[in-house]
Short mmCIF file of C-alpha atoms in Angstrom, two decimals:
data_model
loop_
_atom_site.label_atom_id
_atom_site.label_comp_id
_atom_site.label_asym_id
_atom_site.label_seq_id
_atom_site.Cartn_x
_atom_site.Cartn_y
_atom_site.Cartn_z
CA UNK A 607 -40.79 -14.25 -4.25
CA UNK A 608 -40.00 -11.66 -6.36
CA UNK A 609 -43.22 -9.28 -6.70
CA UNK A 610 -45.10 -7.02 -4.27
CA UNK A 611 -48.96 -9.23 -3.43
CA UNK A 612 -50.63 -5.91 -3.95
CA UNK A 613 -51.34 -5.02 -7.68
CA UNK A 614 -51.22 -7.62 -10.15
CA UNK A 615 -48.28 -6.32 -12.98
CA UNK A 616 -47.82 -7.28 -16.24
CA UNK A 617 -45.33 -8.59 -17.61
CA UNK A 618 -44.05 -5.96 -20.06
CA UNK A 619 -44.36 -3.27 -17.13
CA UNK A 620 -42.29 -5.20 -14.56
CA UNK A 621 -39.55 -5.41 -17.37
CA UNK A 622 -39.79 -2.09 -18.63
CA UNK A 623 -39.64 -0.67 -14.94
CA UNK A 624 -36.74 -2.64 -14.17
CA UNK A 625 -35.44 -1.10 -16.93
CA UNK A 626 -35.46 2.56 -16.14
CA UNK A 627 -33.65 5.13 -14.66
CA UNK A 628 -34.22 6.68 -11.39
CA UNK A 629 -33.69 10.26 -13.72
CA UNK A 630 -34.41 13.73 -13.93
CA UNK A 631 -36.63 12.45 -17.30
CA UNK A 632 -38.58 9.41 -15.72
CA UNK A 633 -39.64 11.52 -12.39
CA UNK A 634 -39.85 14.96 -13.69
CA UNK A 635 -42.78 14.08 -16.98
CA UNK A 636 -40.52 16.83 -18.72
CA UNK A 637 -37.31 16.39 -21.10
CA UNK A 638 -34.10 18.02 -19.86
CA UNK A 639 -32.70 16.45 -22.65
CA UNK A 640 -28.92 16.21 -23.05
CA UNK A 641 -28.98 17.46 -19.05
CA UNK A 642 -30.72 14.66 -17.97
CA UNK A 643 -29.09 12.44 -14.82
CA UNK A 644 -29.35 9.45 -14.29
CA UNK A 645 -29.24 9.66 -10.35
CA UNK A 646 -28.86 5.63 -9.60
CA UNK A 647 -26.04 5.02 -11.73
CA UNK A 648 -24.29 8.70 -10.07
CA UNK A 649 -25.55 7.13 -7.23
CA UNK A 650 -23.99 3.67 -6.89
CA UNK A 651 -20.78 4.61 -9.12
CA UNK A 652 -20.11 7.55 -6.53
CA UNK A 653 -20.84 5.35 -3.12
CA UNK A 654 -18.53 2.20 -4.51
CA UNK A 655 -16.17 4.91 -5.90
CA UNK A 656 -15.91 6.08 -1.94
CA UNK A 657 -15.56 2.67 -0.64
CA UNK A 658 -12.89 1.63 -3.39
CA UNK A 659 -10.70 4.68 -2.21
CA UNK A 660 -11.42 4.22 1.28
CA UNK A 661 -10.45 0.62 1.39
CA UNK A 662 -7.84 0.84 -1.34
CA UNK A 663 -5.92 4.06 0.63
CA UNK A 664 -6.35 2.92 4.28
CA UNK A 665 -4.52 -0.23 3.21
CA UNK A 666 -1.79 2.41 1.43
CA UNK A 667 -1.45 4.33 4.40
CA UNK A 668 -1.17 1.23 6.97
CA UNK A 669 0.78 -0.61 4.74
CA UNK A 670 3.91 -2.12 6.47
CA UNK A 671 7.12 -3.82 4.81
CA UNK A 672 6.49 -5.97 7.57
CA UNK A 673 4.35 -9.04 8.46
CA UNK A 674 0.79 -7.58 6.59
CA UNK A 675 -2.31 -8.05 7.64
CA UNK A 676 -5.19 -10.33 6.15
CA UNK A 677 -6.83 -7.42 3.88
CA UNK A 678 -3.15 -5.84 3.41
CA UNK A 679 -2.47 -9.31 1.69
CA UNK A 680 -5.39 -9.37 -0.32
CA UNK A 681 -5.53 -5.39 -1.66
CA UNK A 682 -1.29 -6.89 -2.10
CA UNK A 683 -2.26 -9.68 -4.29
CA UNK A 684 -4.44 -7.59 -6.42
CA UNK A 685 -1.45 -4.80 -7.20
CA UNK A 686 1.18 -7.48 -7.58
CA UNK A 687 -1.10 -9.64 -10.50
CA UNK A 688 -1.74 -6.07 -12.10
CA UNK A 689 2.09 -5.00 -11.51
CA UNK A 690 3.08 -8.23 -12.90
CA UNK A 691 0.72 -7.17 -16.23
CA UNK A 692 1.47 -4.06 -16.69
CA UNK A 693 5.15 -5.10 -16.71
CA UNK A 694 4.86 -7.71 -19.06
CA UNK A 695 3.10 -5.19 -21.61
CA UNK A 696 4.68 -2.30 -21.21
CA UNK A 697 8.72 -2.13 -21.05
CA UNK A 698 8.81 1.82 -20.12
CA UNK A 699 8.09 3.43 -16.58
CA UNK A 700 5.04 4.74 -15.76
CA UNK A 701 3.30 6.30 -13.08
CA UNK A 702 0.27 5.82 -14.51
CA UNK A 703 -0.54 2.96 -16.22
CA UNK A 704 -0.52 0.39 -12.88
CA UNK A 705 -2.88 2.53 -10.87
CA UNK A 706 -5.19 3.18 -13.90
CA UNK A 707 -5.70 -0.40 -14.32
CA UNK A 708 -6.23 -1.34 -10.42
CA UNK A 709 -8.56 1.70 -10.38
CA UNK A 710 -10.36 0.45 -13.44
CA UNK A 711 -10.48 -3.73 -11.84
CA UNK A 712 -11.48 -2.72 -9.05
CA UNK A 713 -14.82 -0.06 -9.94
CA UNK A 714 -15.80 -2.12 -12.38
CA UNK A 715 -15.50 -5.66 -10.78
CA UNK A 716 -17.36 -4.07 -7.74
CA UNK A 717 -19.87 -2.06 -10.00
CA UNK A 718 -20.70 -5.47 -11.61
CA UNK A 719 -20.96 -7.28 -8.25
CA UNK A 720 -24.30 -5.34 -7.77
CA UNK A 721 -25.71 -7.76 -10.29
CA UNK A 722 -25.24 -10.63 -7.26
CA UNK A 723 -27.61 -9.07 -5.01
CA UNK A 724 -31.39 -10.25 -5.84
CA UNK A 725 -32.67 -8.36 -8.72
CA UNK A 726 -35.54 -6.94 -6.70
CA UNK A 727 -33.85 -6.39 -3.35
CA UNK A 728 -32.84 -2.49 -3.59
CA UNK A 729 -35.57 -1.51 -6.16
CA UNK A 730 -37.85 -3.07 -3.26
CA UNK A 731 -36.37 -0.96 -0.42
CA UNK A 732 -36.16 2.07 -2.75
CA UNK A 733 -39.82 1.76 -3.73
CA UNK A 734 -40.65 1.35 0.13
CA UNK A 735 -38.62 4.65 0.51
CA UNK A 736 -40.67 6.45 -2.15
CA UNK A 737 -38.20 6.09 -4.59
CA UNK A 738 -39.87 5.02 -7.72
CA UNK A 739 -37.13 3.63 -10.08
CA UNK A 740 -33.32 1.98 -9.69
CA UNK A 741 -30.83 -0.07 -11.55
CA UNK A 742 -28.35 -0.75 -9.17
CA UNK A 743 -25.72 -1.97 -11.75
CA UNK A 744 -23.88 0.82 -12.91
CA UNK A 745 -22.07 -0.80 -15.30
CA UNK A 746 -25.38 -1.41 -17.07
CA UNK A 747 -25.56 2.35 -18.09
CA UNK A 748 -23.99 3.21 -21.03
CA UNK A 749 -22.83 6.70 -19.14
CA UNK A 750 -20.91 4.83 -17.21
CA UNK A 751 -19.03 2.46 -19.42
CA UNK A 752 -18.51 5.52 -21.82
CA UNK A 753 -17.47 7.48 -19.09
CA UNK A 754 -14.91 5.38 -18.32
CA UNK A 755 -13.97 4.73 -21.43
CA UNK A 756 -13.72 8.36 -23.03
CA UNK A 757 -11.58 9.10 -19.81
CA UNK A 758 -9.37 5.98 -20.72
CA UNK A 759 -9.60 7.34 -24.29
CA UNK A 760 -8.50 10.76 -23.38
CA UNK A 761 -5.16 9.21 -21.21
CA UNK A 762 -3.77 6.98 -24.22
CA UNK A 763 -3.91 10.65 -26.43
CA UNK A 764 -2.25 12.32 -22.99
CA UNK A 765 -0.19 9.39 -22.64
CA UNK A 766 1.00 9.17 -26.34
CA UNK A 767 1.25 12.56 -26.50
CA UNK A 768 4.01 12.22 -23.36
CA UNK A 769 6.13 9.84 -24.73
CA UNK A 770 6.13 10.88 -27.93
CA UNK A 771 6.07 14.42 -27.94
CA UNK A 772 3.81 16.78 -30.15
CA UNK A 773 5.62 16.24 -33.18
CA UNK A 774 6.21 12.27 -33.52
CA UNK A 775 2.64 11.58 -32.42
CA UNK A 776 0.89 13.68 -34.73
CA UNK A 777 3.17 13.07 -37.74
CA UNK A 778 2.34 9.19 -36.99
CA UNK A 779 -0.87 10.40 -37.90
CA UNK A 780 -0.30 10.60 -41.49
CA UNK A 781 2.66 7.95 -41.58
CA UNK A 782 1.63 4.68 -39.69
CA UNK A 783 0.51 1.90 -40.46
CA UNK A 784 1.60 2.27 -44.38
CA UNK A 785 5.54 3.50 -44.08
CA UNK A 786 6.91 4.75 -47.33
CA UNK A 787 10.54 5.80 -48.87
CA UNK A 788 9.83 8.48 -51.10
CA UNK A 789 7.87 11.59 -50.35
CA UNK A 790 5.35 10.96 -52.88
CA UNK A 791 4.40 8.09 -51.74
CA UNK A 792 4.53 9.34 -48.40
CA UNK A 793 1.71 11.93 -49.31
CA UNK A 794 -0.56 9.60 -51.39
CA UNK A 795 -0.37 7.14 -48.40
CA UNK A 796 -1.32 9.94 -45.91
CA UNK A 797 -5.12 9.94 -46.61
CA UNK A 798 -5.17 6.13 -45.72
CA UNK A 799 -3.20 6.36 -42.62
CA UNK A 800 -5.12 9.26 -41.25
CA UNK A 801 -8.93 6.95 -41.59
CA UNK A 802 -7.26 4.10 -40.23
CA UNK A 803 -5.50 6.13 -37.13
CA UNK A 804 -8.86 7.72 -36.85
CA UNK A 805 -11.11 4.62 -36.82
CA UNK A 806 -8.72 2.43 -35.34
CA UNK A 807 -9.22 5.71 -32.30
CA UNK A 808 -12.69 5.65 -31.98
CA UNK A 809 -13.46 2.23 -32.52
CA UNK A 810 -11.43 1.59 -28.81
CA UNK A 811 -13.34 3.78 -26.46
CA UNK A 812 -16.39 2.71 -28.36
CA UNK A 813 -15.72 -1.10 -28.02
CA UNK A 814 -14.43 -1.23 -24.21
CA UNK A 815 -17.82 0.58 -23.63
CA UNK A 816 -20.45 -1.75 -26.01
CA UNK A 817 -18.61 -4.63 -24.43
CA UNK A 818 -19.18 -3.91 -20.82
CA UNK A 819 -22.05 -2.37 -21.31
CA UNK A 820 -23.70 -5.04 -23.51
CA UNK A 821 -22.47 -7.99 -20.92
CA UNK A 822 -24.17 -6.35 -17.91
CA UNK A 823 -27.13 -5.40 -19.18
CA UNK A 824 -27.52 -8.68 -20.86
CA UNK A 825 -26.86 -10.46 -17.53
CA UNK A 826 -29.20 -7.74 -15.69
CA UNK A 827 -32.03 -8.64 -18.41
CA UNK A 828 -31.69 -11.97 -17.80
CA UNK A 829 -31.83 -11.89 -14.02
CA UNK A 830 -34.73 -9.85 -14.50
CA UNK A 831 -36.37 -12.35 -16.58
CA UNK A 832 -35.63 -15.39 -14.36
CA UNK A 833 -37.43 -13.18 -11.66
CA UNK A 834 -40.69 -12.87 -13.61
CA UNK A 835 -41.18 -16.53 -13.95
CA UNK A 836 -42.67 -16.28 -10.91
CA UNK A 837 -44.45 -12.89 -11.32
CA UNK A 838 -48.19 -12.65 -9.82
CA UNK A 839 -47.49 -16.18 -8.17
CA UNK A 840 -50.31 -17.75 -6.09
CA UNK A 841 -50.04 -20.54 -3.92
CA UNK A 842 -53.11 -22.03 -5.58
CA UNK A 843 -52.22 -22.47 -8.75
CA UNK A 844 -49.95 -25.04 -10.80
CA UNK A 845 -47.90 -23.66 -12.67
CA UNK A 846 -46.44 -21.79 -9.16
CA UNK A 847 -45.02 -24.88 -8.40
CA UNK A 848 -43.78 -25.58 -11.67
CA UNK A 849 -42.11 -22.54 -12.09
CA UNK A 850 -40.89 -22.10 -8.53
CA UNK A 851 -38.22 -24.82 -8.64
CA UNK A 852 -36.82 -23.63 -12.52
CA UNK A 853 -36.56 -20.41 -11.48
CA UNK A 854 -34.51 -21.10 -8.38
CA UNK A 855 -32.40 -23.67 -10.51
CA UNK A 856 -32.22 -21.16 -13.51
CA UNK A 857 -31.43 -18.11 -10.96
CA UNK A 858 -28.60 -20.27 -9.23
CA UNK A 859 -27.02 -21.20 -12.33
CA UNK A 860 -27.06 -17.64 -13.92
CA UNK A 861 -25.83 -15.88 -10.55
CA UNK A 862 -22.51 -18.45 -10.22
CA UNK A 863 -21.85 -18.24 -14.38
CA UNK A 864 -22.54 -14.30 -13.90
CA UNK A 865 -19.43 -14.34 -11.67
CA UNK A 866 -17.25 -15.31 -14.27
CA UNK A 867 -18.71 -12.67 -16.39
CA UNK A 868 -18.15 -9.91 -13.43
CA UNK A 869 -14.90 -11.21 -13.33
CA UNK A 870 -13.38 -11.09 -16.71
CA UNK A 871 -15.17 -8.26 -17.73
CA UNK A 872 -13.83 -6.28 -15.26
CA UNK A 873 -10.38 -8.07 -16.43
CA UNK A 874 -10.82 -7.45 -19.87
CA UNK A 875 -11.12 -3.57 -19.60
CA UNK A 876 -8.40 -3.30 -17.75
CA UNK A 877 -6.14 -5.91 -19.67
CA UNK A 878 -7.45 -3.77 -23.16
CA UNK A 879 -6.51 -0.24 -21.51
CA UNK A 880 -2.92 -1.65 -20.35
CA UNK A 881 -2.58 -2.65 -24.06
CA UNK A 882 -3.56 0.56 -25.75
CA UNK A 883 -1.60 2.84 -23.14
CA UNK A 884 1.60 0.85 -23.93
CA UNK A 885 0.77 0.67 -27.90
CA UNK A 886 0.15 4.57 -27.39
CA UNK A 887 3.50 4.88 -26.33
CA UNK A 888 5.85 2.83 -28.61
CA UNK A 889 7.28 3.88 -31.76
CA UNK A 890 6.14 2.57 -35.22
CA UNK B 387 -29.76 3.87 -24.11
CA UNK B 388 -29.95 7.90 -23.88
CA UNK B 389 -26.40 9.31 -23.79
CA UNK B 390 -26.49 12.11 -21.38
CA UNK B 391 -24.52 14.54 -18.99
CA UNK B 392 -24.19 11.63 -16.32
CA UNK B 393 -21.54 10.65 -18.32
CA UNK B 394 -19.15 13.38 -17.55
CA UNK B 395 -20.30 13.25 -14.44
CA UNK B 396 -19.32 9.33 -14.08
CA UNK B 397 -16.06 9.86 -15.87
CA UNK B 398 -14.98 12.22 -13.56
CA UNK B 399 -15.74 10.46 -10.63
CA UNK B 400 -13.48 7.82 -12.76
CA UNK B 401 -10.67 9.48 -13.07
CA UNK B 402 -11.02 11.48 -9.94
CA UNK B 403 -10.36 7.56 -8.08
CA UNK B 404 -7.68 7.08 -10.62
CA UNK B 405 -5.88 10.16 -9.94
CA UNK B 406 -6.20 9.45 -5.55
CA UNK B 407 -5.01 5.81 -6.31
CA UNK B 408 -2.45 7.13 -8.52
CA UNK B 409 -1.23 9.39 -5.99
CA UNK B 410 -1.53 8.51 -2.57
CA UNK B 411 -2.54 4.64 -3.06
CA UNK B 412 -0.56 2.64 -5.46
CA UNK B 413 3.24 4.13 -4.59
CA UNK B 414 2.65 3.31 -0.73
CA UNK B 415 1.91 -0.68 -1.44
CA UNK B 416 4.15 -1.13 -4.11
CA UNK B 417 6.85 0.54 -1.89
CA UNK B 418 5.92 -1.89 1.01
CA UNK B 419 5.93 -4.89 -1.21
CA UNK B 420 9.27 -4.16 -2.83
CA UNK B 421 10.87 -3.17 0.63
CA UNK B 422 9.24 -6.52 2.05
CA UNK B 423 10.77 -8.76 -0.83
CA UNK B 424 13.97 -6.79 -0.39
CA UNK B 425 13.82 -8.27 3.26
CA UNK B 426 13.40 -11.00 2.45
CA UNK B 427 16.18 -11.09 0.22
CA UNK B 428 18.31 -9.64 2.41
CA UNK B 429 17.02 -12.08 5.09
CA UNK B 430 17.90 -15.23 3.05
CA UNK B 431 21.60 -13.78 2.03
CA UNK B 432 22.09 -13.72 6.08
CA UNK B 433 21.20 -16.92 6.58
CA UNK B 434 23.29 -18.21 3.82
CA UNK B 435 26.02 -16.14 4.88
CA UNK B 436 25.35 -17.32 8.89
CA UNK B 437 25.40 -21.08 7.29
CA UNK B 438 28.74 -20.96 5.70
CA UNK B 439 29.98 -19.19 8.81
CA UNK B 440 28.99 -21.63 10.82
CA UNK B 441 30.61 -24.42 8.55
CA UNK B 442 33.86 -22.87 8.75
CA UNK B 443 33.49 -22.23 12.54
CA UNK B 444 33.09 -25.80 13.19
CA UNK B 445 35.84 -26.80 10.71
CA UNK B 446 38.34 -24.32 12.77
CA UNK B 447 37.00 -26.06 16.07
CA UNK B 448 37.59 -29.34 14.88
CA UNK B 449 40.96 -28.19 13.20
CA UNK B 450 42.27 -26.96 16.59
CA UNK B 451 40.99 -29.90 18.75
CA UNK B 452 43.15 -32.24 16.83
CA UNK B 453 45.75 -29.61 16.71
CA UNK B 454 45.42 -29.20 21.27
CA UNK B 455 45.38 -33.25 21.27
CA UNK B 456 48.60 -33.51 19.37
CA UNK B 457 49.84 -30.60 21.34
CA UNK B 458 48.86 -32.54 24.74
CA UNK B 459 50.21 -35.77 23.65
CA UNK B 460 53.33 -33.65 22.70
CA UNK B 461 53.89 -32.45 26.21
CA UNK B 462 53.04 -35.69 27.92
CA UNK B 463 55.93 -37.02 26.05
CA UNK B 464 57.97 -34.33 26.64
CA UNK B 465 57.11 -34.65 30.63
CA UNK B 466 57.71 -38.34 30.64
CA UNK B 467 61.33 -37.36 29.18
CA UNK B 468 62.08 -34.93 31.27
CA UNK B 469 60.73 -37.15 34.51
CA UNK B 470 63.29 -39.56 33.12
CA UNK B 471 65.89 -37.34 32.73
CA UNK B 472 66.08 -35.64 36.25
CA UNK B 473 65.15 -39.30 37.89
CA UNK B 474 68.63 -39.83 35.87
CA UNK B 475 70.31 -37.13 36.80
CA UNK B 476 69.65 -37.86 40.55
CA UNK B 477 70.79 -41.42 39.70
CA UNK B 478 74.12 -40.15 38.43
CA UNK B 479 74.78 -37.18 41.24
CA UNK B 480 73.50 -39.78 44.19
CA UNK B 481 76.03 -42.01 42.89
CA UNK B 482 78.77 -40.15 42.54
CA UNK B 483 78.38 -38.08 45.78
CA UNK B 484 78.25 -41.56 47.62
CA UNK B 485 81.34 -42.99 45.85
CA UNK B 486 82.93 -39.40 46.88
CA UNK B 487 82.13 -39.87 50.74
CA UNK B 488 83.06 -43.22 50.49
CA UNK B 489 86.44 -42.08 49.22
CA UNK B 490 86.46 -39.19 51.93
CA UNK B 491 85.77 -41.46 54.75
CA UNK B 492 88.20 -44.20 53.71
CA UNK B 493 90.88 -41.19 53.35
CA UNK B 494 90.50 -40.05 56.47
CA UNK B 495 90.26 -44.07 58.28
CA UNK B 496 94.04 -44.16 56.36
CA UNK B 497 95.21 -41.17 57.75
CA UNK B 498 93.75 -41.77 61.26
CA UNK B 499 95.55 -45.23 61.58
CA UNK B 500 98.18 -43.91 60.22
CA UNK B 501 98.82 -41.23 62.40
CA UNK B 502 97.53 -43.42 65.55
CA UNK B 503 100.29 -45.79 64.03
CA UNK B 504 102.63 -43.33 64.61
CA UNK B 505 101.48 -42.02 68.12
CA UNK B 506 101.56 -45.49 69.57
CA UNK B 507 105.13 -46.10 67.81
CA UNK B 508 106.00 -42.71 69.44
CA UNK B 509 104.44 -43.61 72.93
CA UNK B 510 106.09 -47.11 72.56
CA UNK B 511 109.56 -45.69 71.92
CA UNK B 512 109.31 -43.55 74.43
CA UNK B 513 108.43 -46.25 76.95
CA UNK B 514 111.42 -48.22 76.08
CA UNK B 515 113.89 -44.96 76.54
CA UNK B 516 112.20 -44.86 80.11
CA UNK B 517 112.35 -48.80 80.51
CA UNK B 518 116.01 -48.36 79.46
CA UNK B 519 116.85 -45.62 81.45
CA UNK B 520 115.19 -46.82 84.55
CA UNK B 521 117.46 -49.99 83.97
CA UNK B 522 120.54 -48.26 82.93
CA UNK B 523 120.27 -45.48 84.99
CA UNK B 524 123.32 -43.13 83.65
CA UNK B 525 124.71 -44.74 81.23
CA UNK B 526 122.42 -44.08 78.98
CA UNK B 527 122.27 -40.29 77.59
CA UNK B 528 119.63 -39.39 75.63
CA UNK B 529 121.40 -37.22 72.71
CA UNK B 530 123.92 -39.75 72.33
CA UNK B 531 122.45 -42.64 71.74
CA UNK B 532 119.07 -40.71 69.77
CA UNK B 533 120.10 -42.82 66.20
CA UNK B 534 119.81 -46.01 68.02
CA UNK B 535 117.12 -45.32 69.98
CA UNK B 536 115.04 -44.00 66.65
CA UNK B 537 116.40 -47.40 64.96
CA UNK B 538 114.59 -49.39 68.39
CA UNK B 539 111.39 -47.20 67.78
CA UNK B 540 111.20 -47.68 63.87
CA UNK B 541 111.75 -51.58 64.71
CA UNK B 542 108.42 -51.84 66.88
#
């Protein structure tokens, strides 16, 4: 079911090829170090990237005031739920904010939905292909989720920076969250509010990354797991037939709770960038 | 987990989508949704508006059919009158333009015998002057004896 019937594998090598990147590192037997690609996570990011715009801007440029069509009403549903959100956190106008967040639901919910197909399935075709490694969720890169979320990172300064101007949003540097009266106080406080502005900084493009990250890699792991129960399987023996049933019940019942997960983490990075982007841009 | 340039390159490719969905995606929907809903707003104000219209158009309708029905039981009273009226008047001018002819014809039957009356007293008179003279002969003149000859004729 889920192994080639030529050469027996271990265990620990079926995981830990599952596990790596089709990169410039794993083919090439030298270290490019800091340079290195991971070409499967480009790869898939860059192809659901193209069909995310494609779909998303055909419906844009077809889209009528009047009677709309079946996938006109769907892409419509989507922007009016994140419309809705991004009005009910963030009282200003922007541009930016609404788009940013469909933009984020939308890569990463599709980016996660790779997890759905059979663990095996591309790596399989790949390897027929001579292509000898490839994780199909990008999401489960670390690359990606930091790429996102450095870029995310990057608009709330732009963003704050906007709203605020220069002055008011580096001076809340050194005066938020502790106010004070007097100017002393306003200096001895300083110190403090600069960590906790820095910290509270870096610990959101670091978090929205871990957290996507960790959930689909977890969920990858585990697929990849429920796929070796049945690893080197022959007809002959017992525990085939043991095994064969769990795994399909264990695989089933993973793949529909791994929806939810696809789902809300997609939800949740968008919800949390919404949030920052309108904190970034109020007054305290 | 090695960190590594495919990050830039998957951040860019990020915000590269962002930026196309920012510009030439989001604004197009969002501008056919609100246009839509302000369609439909618009669409539901009309038919309010073509409801209350049509209440009022049917109140005026029924206003004015009482109003014709009093209107045409106005002038059927009216007609009977004036039927009444000139059957009257004919009545009264028949009438009188009988009791005139009437009066006209028994006028002139008064004057007729009257003046046949006086022909035939004439015509008699003047008979008896002949009789008289035929039997008298002279002695008789005419001019003398006119008084009591007019006596003899106003005695017949």
């Amino acid at each position: 079911m889920t192994t080639e019937p030529s050469a027996p594998e271990s265990m620990t090598d079926y995981i830990k090829h599952h596990l790596k990147h089709l990169s410039d590192y794993n083919i090439g037997h030298h270290d490019p170090g800091f340079m290195d690609v991971h070409w499967d996570s480009v790869l898939f990011k860059f192809a659901i990237a193209l069909l995310f715009v494609f779909v998303f801007l055909r419906v844009a440029r077809r889209a009528t005031s009047g009677v709309p069509g079946k996938l006109q009403c769907a892409i419509e549903m989507i922007v009016e739920f994140v419309d809705g959100l991004v009005k009910e956190t963030f009282h200003g106008h922007s541009k930016l904010i609404a788009p940013l967040a469909i933009t984020i639901f939308g890569l990463v919910l599709l980016m996660n939905f790779m997890d759905m197909l059979p663990v095996d399935l591309l790596p399989w075709a790949a390897g027929a292909t001579g292509v000898p490694y490839l994780r199909v969720v990008a999401t489960a890169d670390p690359n990606t989720t930091f790429g996102m979320s450095i870029t995310v990172f990057l608009l709330i300064q732009y963003f704050g920076i906007n709203h605020k101007g220069v002055g008011l949003f580096f001076g809340e540097f050194l005066t938020a969250p502790f106010h004070a009266e007097k100017t002393v106080m306003k200096v001895a406080l300083a110190p403090a509010n600069l960590l906790l502005r820095l910290i509270e900084e870096a610990v959101r493009p670091l978090s929205l990354a871990l957290r996507l990250f960790g959930n689909m890699y977890a969920g990858e792991l585990i697929f990849v797991l429920i796929a070796v129960m049945t690893l080197g399987a022959q007809l002959g023996s017992v525990s085939t037939w043991l095994l064969g049933p769990a795994q399909f019940v264990a695989g089933f019942a993973w793949t529909v709770f791994h929806i939810l997960i696809i789902t809300l983490q997609a939800f949740i990075f968008m919800t949390l960038t919404i949030v920052y982007l309108s904190i970034a841009a109020e007054h305290h | 987990m090695n960190i590594n340039i495919t990050l830039f390159i998957q951040g860019l490719v990020f915000f590269a989508v962002a930026w196309l969905v920012m510009k030439f995606g989001w604004p197009l929907i969002i501008a056919a949704i609100e246009e839509r809903q302000k369609k439909i707003a618009e669409g539901l104000a009309a038919a309010d508006r073509a409801k209350a219209e049509l209440a009022r158009a049917d109140d005026k309708a029924a206003e004015e059919i009482k109003a014709a029905r009093v209107k045409a039981v106005e002038i059927l009273d009216k007609a009977q009158q004036q039927a009444q009226q000139t059957v009257d008047q004919a009545k009264t001018v028949a009438i009188s333009e009988g009791n005139r002819q009437l009066a006209a014809a028994r006028s002139e039957i008064d004057s007729l015998s009257v003046r046949a009356k006086e022909t035939l007293r004439k015509q008699v008179a003047a008979l008896a002057i002949a009789g008289a003279e035929k039997i008298l002969k002279r002695e008789i003149d005419a001019t003398t004896h006119k008084v009591l000859l007019d006596q003899l004729a106003s005695e017949i």
